[in-house]
Coordinates of C-alpha atoms in Angstrom, one line a residue:
Q282 CA 38.1 -172.0 -31.3
V283 CA 38.6 -169.2 -33.8
Q284 CA 39.4 -170.4 -37.3
L285 CA 40.4 -168.3 -40.3
V286 CA 40.7 -170.1 -43.6
E287 CA 42.0 -168.3 -46.7
S288 CA 41.4 -169.3 -50.3
G289 CA 41.8 -167.9 -53.8
G290 CA 45.5 -167.5 -54.2
G291 CA 47.3 -168.5 -57.4
L292 CA 49.4 -167.4 -60.3
V293 CA 48.5 -164.4 -62.4
Q294 CA 50.2 -162.2 -64.9
A295 CA 51.1 -158.6 -64.1
G296 CA 48.1 -156.4 -64.6
G297 CA 45.7 -159.1 -63.8
S298 CA 43.4 -159.7 -60.9
L299 CA 42.8 -162.1 -58.0
S300 CA 40.3 -162.3 -55.3
L301 CA 41.1 -163.8 -51.9
S302 CA 38.5 -165.0 -49.4
C303 CA 38.8 -165.7 -45.7
A304 CA 36.1 -167.7 -43.9
A305 CA 35.9 -167.0 -40.2
S306 CA 34.4 -169.3 -37.6
G307 CA 34.4 -170.1 -33.9
R308 CA 32.7 -167.1 -32.4
S309 CA 31.0 -163.8 -33.2
F310 CA 33.2 -161.3 -34.9
S311 CA 30.9 -158.3 -34.5
S312 CA 33.4 -156.4 -32.5
D313 CA 36.5 -157.4 -34.5
V314 CA 38.7 -155.8 -37.1
M315 CA 39.6 -158.2 -39.9
G316 CA 42.8 -157.7 -41.8
W317 CA 44.9 -158.9 -44.7
F318 CA 48.6 -159.1 -44.6
R319 CA 51.4 -160.4 -46.8
Q320 CA 54.9 -161.7 -46.5
A321 CA 57.4 -162.0 -49.3
P322 CA 60.5 -164.3 -49.0
G323 CA 63.1 -162.7 -46.8
T324 CA 60.8 -159.9 -45.6
E325 CA 58.7 -159.1 -42.6
R326 CA 55.0 -159.7 -42.7
E327 CA 53.2 -156.4 -43.5
F328 CA 49.8 -154.9 -43.2
V329 CA 47.8 -154.7 -46.4
A330 CA 44.2 -153.8 -45.6
A331 CA 41.6 -154.0 -42.8
I332 CA 37.9 -153.7 -42.3
T333 CA 35.7 -153.3 -39.2
W334 CA 33.3 -156.2 -39.1
N335 CA 30.4 -154.2 -37.8
G336 CA 30.6 -150.9 -39.5
G337 CA 32.6 -151.9 -42.6
R338 CA 35.1 -149.1 -42.2
T339 CA 38.2 -149.8 -44.3
Y340 CA 41.9 -149.1 -44.0
Y341 CA 44.7 -149.6 -46.5
A342 CA 48.4 -149.6 -46.8
T343 CA 49.6 -146.8 -49.0
F344 CA 51.1 -149.2 -51.5
V345 CA 47.8 -150.9 -52.4
K346 CA 45.3 -148.1 -52.1
G347 CA 43.4 -147.8 -55.4
R348 CA 44.3 -151.3 -56.5
F349 CA 43.0 -153.5 -53.7
T350 CA 39.6 -153.5 -52.1
I351 CA 38.7 -155.2 -48.8
S352 CA 35.1 -156.2 -48.1
R353 CA 33.1 -158.5 -45.9
D354 CA 29.9 -160.5 -46.1
K355 CA 28.3 -160.9 -42.7
T356 CA 25.8 -163.5 -43.9
K357 CA 28.7 -165.8 -45.0
N358 CA 31.0 -164.9 -42.1
S359 CA 33.7 -164.1 -44.7
F360 CA 35.8 -161.3 -45.8
Y361 CA 37.6 -160.7 -49.1
L362 CA 40.5 -159.0 -50.8
Q363 CA 40.0 -158.0 -54.4
M364 CA 43.3 -157.3 -56.0
N365 CA 43.5 -155.5 -59.3
S366 CA 46.4 -154.2 -61.4
L367 CA 48.7 -156.7 -59.8
K368 CA 52.5 -156.2 -59.9
P369 CA 55.3 -158.7 -59.6
E370 CA 56.2 -157.0 -56.3
D371 CA 52.8 -158.1 -54.9
T372 CA 54.1 -161.7 -54.9
A373 CA 53.8 -163.0 -51.4
V374 CA 52.0 -165.3 -49.1
Y375 CA 48.8 -163.5 -48.1
Y376 CA 47.3 -164.0 -44.6
C377 CA 44.0 -163.0 -43.1
A378 CA 43.7 -162.2 -39.5
A379 CA 41.2 -161.0 -36.8
D380 CA 41.6 -159.0 -33.7
L381 CA 39.4 -156.9 -31.4
G382 CA 41.7 -153.9 -31.8
L383 CA 42.7 -152.0 -34.9
D384 CA 46.1 -151.1 -33.4
H385 CA 47.0 -154.8 -33.2
I386 CA 46.0 -155.2 -36.8
V387 CA 48.1 -152.2 -38.0
R388 CA 51.0 -153.3 -35.8
V389 CA 50.8 -156.8 -37.4
I390 CA 50.1 -158.6 -34.0
P391 CA 46.5 -159.8 -34.3
D392 CA 45.3 -162.6 -32.1
Y393 CA 44.2 -164.9 -34.8
W394 CA 45.9 -165.8 -38.1
G395 CA 44.9 -167.9 -41.1
Q396 CA 47.3 -170.3 -42.7
G397 CA 48.2 -168.2 -45.7
T398 CA 47.7 -168.5 -49.4
Q399 CA 50.3 -167.9 -52.1
V400 CA 49.9 -165.2 -54.6
T401 CA 52.4 -165.1 -57.5
V402 CA 52.5 -162.4 -60.1
S403 CA 54.6 -163.0 -63.1
S404 CA 56.1 -160.3 -65.2

């Protein structure tokens, strides 16, 4: 079955950087869109960034554009979220996900989710 496993969360000071990884397994993802999402306490889960597995086309939420970069490594079956210039409001549990459709990713209803990793940005 499909498995997505995040790693790389932690505590960082405002202005710092973190890199998240998501290892994907269980089937070929050549037709998938892979995404990153986040959920802060008391809020709904929101879309952060996405990348098409095959072509590498990227999409970003407005609030992270220019600070976060999504990428993938086909040889490692993994994708990543490089987060720079972090702000306290970026504090959340970050989830990776996969779906065959970009619309499901953007609407935050992908077929497959990772378990989440905590990112805490101190002021």
